[in-house]
CSV table of C-alpha atoms and ligand atoms in Angstrom, one decimal:
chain,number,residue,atom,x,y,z
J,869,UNK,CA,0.0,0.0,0.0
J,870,UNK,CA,1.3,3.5,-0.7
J,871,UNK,CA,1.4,6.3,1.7
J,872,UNK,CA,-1.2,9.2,1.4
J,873,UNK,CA,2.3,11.3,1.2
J,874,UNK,CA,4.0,9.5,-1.6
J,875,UNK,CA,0.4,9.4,-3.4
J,876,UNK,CA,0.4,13.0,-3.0
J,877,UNK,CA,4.1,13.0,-4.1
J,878,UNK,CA,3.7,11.3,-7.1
J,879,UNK,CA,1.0,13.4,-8.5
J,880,UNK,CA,2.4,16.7,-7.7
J,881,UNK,CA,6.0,15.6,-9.7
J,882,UNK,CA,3.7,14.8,-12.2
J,883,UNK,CA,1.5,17.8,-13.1
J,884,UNK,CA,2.6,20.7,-14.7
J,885,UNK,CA,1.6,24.6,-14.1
J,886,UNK,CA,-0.3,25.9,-17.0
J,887,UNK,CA,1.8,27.8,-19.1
J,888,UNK,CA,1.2,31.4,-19.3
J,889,UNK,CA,-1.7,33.2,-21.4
J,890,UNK,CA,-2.3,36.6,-22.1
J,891,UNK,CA,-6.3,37.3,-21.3
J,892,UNK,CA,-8.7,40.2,-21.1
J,893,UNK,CA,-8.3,42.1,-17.8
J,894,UNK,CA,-12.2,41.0,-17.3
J,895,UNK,CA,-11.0,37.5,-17.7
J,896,UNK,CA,-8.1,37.8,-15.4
J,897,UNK,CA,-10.1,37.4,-11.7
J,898,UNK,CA,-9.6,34.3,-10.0
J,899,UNK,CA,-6.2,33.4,-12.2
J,900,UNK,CA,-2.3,34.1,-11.2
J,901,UNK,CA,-0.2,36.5,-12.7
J,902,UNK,CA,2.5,35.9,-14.6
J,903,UNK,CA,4.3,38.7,-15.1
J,904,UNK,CA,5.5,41.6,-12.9
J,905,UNK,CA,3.1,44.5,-13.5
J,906,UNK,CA,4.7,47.9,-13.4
J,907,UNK,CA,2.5,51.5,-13.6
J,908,UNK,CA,3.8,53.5,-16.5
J,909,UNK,CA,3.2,56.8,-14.5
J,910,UNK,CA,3.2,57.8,-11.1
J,911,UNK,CA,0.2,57.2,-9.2
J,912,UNK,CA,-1.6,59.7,-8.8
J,913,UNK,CA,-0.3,60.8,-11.9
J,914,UNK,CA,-0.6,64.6,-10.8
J,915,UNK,CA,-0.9,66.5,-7.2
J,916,UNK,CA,-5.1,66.8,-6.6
J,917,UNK,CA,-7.4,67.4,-4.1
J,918,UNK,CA,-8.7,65.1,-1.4
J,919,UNK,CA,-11.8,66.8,-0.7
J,920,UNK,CA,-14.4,69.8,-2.0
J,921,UNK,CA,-13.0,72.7,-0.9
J,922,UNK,CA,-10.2,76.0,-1.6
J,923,UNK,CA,-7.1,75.7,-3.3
J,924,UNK,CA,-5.0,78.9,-1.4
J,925,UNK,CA,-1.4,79.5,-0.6
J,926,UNK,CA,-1.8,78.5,3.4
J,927,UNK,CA,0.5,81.7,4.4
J,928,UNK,CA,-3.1,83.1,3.1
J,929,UNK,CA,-4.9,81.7,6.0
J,930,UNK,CA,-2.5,81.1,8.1
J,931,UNK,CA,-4.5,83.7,10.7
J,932,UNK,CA,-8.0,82.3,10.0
J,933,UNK,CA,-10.1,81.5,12.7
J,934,UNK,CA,-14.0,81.2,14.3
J,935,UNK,CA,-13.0,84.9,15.3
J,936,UNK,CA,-10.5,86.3,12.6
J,937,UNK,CA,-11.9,85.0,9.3
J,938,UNK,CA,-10.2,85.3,6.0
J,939,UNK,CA,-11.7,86.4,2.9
J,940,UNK,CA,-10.5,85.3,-0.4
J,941,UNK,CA,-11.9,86.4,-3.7
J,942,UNK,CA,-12.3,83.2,-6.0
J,943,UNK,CA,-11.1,83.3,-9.2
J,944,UNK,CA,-11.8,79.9,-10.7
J,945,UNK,CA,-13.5,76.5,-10.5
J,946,UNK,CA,-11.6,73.4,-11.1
J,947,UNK,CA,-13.9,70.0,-11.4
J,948,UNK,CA,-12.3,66.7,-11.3
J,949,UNK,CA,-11.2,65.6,-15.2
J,950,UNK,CA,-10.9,69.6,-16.1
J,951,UNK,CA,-7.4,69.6,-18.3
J,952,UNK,CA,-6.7,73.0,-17.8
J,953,UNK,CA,-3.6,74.2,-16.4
J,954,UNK,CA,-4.8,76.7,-13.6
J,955,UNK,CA,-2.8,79.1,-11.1
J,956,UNK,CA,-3.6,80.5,-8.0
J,957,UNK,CA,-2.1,83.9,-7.3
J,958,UNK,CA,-1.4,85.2,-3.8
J,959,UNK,CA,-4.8,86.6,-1.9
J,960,UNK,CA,-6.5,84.5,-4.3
J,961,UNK,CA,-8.6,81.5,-4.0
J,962,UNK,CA,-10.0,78.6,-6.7
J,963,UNK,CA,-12.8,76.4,-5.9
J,964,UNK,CA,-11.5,73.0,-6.4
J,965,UNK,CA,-13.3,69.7,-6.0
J,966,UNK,CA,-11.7,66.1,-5.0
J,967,UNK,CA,-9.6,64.9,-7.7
J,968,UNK,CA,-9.0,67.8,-9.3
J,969,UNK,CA,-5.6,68.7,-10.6
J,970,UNK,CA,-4.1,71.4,-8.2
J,971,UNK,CA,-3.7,74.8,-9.4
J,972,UNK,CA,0.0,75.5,-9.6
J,973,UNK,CA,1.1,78.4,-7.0
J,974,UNK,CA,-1.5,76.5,-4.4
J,975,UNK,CA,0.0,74.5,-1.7
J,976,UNK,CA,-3.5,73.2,0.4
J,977,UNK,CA,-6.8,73.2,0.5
J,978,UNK,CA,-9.6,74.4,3.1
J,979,UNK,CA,-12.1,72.0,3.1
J,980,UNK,CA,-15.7,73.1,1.9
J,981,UNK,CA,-16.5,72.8,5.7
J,982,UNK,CA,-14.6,75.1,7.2
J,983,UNK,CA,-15.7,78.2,5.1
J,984,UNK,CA,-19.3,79.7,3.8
J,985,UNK,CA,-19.3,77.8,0.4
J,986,UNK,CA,-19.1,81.1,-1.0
J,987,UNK,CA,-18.4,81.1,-5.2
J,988,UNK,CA,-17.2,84.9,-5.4
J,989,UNK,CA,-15.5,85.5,-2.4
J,990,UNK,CA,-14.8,82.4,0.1
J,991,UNK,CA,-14.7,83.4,4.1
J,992,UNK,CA,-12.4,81.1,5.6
J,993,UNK,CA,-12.3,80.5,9.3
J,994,UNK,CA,-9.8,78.2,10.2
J,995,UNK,CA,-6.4,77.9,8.9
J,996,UNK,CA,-5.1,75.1,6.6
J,997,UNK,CA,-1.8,73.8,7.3
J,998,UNK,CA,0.4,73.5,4.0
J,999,UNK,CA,-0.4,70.2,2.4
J,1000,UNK,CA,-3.5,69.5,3.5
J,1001,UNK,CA,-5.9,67.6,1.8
J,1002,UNK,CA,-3.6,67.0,-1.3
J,1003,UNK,CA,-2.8,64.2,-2.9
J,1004,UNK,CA,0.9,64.3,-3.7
J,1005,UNK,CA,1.7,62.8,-7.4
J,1006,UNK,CA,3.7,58.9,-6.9
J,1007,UNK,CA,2.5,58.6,-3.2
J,1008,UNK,CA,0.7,55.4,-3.8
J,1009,UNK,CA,3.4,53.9,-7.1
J,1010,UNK,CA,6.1,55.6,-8.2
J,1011,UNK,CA,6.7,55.6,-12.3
J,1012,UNK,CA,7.8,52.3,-13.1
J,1013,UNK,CA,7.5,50.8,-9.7
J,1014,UNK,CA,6.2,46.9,-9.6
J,1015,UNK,CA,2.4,47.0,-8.2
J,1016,UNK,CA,2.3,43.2,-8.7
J,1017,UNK,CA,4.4,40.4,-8.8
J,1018,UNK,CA,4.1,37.3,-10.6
J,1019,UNK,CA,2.8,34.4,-8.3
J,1020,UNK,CA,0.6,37.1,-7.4
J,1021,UNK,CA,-3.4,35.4,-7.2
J,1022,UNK,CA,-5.6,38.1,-8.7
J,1023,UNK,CA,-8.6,39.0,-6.3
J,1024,UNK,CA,-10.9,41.9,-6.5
J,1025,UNK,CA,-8.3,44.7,-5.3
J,1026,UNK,CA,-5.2,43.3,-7.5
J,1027,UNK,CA,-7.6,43.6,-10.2
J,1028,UNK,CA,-8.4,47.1,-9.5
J,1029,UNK,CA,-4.8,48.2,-9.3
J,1030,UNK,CA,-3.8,46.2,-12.8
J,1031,UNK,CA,-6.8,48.5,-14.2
J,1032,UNK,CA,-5.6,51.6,-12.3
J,1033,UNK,CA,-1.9,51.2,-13.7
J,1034,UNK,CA,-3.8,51.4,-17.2
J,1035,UNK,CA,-3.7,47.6,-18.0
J,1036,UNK,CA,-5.7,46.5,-20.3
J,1037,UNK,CA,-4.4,42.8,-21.1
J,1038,UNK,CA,-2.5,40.7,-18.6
J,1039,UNK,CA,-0.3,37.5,-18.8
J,1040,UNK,CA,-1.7,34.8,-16.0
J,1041,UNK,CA,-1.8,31.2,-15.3
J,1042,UNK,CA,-5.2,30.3,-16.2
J,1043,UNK,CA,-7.3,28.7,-14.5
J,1044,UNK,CA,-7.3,25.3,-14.9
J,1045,UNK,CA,-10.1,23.5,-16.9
J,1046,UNK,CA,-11.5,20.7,-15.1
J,1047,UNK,CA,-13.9,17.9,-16.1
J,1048,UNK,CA,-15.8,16.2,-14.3
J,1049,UNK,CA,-17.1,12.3,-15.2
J,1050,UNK,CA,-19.0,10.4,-12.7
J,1051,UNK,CA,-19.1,6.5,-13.7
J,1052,UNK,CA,-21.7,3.9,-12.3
J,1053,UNK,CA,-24.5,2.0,-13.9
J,1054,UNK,CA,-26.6,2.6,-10.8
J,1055,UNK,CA,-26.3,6.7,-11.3
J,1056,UNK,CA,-29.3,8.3,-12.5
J,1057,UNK,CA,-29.7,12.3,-12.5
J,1058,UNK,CA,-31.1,14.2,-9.8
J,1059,UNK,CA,-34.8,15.3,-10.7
J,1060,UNK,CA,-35.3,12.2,-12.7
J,1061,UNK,CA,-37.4,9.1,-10.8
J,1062,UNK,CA,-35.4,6.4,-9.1
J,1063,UNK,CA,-35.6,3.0,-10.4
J,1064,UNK,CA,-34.8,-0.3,-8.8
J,1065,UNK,CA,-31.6,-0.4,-7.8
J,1066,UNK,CA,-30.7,3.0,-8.6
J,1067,UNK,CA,-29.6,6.1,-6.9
J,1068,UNK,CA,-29.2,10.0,-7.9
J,1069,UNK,CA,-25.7,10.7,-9.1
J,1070,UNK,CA,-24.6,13.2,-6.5
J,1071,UNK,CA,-20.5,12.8,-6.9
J,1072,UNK,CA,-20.4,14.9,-10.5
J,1073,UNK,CA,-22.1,18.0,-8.6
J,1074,UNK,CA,-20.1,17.8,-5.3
J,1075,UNK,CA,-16.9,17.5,-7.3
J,1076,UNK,CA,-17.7,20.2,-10.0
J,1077,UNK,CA,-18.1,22.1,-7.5
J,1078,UNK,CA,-15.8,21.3,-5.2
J,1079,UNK,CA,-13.7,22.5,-8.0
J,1080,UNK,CA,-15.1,25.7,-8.6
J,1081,UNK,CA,-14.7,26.3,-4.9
J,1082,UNK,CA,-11.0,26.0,-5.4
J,1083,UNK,CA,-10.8,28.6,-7.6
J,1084,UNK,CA,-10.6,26.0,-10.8
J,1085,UNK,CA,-13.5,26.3,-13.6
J,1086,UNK,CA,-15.5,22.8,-13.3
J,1087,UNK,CA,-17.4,21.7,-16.6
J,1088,UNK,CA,-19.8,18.5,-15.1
J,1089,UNK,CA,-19.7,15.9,-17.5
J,1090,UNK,CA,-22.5,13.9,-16.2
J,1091,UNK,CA,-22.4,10.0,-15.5
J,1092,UNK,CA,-21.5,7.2,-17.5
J,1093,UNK,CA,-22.4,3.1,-17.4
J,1094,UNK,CA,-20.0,1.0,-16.1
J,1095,UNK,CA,-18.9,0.2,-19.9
J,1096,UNK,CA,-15.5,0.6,-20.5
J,1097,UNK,CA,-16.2,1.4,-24.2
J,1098,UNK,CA,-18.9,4.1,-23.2
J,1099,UNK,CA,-16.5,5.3,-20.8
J,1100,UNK,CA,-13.3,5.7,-23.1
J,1101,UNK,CA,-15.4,7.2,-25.5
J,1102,UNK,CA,-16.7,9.7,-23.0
J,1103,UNK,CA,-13.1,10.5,-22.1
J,1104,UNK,CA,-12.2,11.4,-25.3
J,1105,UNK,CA,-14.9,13.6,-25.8
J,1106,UNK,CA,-14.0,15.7,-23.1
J,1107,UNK,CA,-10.3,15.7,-23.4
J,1108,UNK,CA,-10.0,18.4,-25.8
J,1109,UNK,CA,-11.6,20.8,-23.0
J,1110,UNK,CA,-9.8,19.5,-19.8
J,1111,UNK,CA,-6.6,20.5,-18.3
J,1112,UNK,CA,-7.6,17.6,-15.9
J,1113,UNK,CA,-9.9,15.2,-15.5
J,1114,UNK,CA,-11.7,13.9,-12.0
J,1115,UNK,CA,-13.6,10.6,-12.3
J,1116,UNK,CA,-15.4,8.8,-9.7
J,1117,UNK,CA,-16.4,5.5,-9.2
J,1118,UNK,CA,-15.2,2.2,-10.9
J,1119,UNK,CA,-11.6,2.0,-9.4
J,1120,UNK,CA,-12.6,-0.6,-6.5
J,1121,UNK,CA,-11.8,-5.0,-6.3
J,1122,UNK,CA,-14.8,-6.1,-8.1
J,1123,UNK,CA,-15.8,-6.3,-11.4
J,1124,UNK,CA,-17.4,-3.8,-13.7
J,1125,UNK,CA,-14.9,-1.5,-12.4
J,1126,UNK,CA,-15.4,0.8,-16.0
J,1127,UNK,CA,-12.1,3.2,-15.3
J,1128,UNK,CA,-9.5,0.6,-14.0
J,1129,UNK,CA,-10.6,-2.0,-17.3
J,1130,UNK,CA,-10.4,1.4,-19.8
J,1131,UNK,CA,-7.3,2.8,-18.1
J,1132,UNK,CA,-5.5,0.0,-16.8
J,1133,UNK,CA,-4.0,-1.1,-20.7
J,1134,UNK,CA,-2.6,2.4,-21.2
J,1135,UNK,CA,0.3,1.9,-19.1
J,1136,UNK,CA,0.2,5.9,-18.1
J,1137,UNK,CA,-2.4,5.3,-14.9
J,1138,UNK,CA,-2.0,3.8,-12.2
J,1139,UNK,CA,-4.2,2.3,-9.9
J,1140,UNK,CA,-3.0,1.4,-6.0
J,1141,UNK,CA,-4.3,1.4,-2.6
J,1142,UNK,CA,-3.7,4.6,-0.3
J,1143,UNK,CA,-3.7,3.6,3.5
J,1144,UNK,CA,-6.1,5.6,4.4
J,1145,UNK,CA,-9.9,5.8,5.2
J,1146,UNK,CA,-12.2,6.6,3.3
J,1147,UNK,CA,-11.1,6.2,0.0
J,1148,UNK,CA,-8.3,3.2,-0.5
J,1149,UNK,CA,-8.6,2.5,-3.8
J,1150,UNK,CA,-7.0,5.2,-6.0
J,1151,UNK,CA,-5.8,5.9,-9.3
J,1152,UNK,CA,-3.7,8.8,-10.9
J,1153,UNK,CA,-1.8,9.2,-14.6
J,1154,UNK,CA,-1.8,10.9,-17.5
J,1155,UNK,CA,-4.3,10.5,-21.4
J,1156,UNK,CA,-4.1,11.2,-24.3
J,1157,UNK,CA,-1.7,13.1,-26.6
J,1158,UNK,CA,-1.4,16.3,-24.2
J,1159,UNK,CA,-1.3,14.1,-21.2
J,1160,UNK,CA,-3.6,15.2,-19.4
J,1161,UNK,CA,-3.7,14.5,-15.9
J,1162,UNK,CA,-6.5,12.4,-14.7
J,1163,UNK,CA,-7.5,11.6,-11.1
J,1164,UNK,CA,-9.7,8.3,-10.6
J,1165,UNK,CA,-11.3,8.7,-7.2
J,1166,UNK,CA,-13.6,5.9,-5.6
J,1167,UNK,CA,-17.1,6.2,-5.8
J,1168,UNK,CA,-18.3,6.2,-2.2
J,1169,UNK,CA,-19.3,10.1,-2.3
J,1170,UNK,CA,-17.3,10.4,1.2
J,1171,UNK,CA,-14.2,8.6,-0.2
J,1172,UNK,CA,-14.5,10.9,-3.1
J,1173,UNK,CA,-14.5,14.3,-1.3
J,1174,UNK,CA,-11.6,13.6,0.6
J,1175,UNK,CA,-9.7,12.3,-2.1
J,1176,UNK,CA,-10.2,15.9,-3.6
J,1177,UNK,CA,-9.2,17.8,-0.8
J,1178,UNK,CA,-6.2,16.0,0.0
J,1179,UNK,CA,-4.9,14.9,-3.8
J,1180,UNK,CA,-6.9,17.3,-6.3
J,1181,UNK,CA,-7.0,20.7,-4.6
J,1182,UNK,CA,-3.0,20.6,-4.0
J,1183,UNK,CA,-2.7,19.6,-7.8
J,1184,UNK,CA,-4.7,22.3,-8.9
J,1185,UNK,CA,-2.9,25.1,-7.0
J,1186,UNK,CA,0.2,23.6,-8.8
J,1187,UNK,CA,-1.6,23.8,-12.0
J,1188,UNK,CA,-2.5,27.5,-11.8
J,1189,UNK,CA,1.1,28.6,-10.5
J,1190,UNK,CA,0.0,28.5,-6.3
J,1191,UNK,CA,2.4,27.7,-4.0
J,1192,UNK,CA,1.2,24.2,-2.7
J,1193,UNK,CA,0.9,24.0,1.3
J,1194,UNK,CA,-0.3,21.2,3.5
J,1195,UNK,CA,-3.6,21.9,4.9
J,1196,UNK,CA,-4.0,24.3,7.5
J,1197,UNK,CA,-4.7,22.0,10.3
J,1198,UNK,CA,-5.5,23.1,14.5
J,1199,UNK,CA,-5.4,21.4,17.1
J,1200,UNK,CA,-8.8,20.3,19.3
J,1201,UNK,CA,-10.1,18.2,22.1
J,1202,UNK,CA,-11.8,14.9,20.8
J,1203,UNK,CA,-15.3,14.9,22.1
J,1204,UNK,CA,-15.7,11.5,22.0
J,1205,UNK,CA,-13.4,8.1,22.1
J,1206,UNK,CA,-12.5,7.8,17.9
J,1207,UNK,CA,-11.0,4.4,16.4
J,1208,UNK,CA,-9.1,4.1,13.7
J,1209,UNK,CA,-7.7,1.2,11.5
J,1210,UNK,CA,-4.2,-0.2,11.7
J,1211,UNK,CA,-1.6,1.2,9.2
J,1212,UNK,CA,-4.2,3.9,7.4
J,1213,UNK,CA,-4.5,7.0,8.1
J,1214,UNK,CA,-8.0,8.2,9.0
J,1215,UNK,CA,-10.1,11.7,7.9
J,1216,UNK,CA,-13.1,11.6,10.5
J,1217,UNK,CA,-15.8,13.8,10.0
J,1218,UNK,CA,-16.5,16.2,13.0
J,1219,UNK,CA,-17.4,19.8,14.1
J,1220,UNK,CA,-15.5,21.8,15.1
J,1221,UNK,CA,-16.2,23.9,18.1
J,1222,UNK,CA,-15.2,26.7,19.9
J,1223,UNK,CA,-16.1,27.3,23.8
J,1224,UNK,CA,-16.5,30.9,25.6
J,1225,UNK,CA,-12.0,30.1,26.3
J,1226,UNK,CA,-12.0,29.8,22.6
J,1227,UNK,CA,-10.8,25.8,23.0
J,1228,UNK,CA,-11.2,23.9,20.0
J,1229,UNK,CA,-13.3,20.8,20.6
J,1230,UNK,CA,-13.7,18.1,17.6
J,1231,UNK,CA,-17.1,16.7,18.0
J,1232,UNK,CA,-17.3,13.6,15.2
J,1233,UNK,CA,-21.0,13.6,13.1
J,1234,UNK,CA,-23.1,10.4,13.8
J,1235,UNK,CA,-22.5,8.4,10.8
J,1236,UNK,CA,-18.6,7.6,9.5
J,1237,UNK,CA,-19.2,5.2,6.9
J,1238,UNK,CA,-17.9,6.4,3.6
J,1239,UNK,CA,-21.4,6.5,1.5
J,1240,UNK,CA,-23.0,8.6,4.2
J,1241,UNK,CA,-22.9,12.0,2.4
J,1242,UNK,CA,-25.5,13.9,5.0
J,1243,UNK,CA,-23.5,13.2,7.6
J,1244,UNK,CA,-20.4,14.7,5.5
J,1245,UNK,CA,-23.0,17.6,5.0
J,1246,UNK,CA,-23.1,17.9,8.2
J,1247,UNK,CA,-19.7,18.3,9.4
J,1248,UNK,CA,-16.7,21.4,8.9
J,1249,UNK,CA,-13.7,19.5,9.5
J,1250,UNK,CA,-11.9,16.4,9.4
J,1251,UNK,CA,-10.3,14.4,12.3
J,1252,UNK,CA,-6.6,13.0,11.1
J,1253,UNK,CA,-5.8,9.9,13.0
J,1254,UNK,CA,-2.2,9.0,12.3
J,1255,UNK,CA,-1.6,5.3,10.6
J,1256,UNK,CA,0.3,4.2,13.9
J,1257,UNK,CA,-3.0,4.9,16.2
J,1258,UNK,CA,-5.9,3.0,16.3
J,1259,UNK,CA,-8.0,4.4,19.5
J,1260,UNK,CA,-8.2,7.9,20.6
J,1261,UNK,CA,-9.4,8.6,23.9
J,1262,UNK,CA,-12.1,10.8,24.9
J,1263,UNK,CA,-10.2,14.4,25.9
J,1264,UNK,CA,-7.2,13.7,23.3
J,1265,UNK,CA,-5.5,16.1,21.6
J,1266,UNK,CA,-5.9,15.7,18.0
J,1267,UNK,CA,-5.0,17.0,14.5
J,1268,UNK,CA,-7.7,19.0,12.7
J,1269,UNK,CA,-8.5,20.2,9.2
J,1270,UNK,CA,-11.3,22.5,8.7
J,1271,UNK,CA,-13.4,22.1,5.6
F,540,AMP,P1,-17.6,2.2,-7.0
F,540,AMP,O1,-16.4,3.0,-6.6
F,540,AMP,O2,-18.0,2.5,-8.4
F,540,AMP,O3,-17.5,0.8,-6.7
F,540,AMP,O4,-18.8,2.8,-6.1
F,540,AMP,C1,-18.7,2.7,-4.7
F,540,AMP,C2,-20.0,3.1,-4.1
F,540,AMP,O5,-20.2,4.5,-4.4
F,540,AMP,C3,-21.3,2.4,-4.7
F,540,AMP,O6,-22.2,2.2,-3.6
F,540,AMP,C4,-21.8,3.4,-5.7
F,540,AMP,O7,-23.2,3.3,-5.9
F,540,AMP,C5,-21.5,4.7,-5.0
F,540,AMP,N1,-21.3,5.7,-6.1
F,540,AMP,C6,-20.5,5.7,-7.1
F,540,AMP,N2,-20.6,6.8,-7.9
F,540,AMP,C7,-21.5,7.6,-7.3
F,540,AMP,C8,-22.0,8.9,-7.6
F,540,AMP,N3,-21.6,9.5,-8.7
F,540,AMP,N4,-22.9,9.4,-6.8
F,540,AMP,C9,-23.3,8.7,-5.6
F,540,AMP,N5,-22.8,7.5,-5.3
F,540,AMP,C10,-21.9,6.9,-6.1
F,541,MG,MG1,-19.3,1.8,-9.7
């Protein structure tokens, strides 16, 4: 049997990060960059105003106050976007409003609140310090400074600065392409009636989606029969889309095992045991002419989930230029007395807790066996019991990783 550390090994020396593309900024969120991003112009590319108010020469007002106001007569109006190249002249004062381009000769404004509002003449009574309320031009990014790095994940904000530097286009790591192709003769789709012996497919969803959740796009391929034809078939058919490919189901010992008959003869995946529980049987290689990664989890929907987290998910941050780290794991009181089985190392699904001391406690769900999915629902974390322990007693310290 092969560690759930070499397993993990072995696919993460065998896929590749995507190599780079260059994509609409729109198209950029949720990717990596791959290229260091520099702003071709200081940012803000001119000194402007902070706030609605008076651009003035401060030895102006230096005297105002509540009792000795200043009156300035105002000789112009600056908006933000106006192009013209204004001056403020001593005992002078120009409207100006936030993000305008400072007048030259003007070293702060007065904010609109500490004067009358007055468009002729202003009446000033309290005195702006020099400086204040400008926006000096480079304070945020100097020209030519690096606002991002490559490696860099691009959120939201990182988004906003790569359109604020004036980027248009953008090299990343893509995301990577992922289908998904449930296998089982017994699968039918959800919304459709159950016949004997059947049951609703419910593996293609939680891993399309457990995809999209890590930041991958997931395309659902639906199920196929435990035909190893049908199933090669399928493969191919989806290949040309996939940077990777997730199956579940017909890896285990017995027979109509659809993936292990089609995949076995290529040579290029290969099917083990992992010790651990759920999900021993495993498989993991390469198809078709781009080899394209393809992970072969077991069916049991439980044994399927946490063979993505701990094999897929750390392949797919590898795929789209992430760094890969273990899981972030805590440490928590068992609840409850846990077993284990000899030489595997188990995932146990719990809750995890918090009490008024903020101490973690892991409470497990009622109901461990690897098909029961509600209870899986139900939990936010997994237990790890190490291969070397088989019984945990109640008030143990133990190793967790939230969901
Ligand atoms: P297998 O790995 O194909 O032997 O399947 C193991 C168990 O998981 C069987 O009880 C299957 O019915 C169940 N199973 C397989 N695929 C799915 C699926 N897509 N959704 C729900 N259960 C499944
Ligand atoms: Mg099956």
């Amino acid at each position: 049997m092969r560690s759930v550390d070499e397993h993990l090994a072995r696919i993460l020396n065998t896929v590749r990060t995507l190599a780079p593309l260059e994509v609409e900024l729109e198209q950029a969120l949720g990717t990596t960059l791959a290229e260091d991003v520099s702003s071709p112009v200081p940012l803000p590319p001119f000194d402007n105003s902070a706030m609605d108010g008076y651009a003035v020469r401060a030895a102006d007002v230096a005297e105002a106050g509540p009792d000795s106001p200043v009156v300035l007569p105002v000789v112009e109006d600056v908006a933000a976007g106006d192009g013209t190249l204004y001056a403020v002249g001593p005992g002078l004062a120009t409207r100006i409003m936030t993000g305008a381009p400072l007048p030259a000769g003007a070293d702060t404004v007065v904010p609109v609140e500490w004067t009358d509002g007055g468009t002729a003449s202003v009446t000033i009574s309290r005195a702006a310090p020099r400086g204040n309320a400008i926006r000096s031009a480079g304070e945020d990014v100097r020209s030519g400074e690096v606002v991002l790095t490559a490696g860099t994940p691009i959120g939201s904000a990182q988004l906003g600065i790569l359109a604020g530097a004036g980027r248009k286009r953008v090299l990343v790591r893509p995301r990577p392409r992922v289908v998904v192709l449930s296998t089982g003769a017994e699968l039918v789709e959800p919304g459709s009636q159950l016949g004997a012996g059947q049951i609703w497919d419910s593996n293609s969803f939680m891993l399309t989606a457990a995809v999209r959740e890590a930041g991958a796009d997931g395309y659902r391929a639906g199920s196929v029969t435990d035909d190893a034809a049908h199933f090669l078939d399928q493969l191919d058919a989806q290949l040309v889309r996939a940077d990777a490919v997730i199956t579940s189901g017909g890896v285990s010992m017995g027979a109509y095992e659809p993936v292990k008959e089609a995949l076995s003869p290529l040579g290029t995946v290969i099917f083990e045991k992992v010790a651990m529980q759920p999900g021993m049987p495993q498989g993991f290689g390469v198809v078709g002419e781009d080899q394209v990664p393809i992970f072969t989890l077991p069916g049991n929907p439980v044994s399927s989930f946490v063979s993505f987290v701990l094999f897929v998910r750390p392949a797919l941050r590898k795929m789209a230029g992430l760094p890969v780290e273990p899981p972030a794991t805590v440490q928590a009181v068992a609840a409850k007395p846990l077993r284990s089985p000899k030489g595997r190392r188990s995932f146990l699904r719990a809750r995890l807790v918090r009490d008024a001391d903020g101490r973690a406690t892991a409470v497990p769900v009622h109901g461990q066996g690897s098909h029961q999915l509600a209870a899986l629902a139900t939990a936010n974390a997994l237990v790890i019991v190490p291969e070397d322990v088989t019984d945990v007693p109640e008030g143990a310290t133990v190793e967790v990783m939230p969901l």
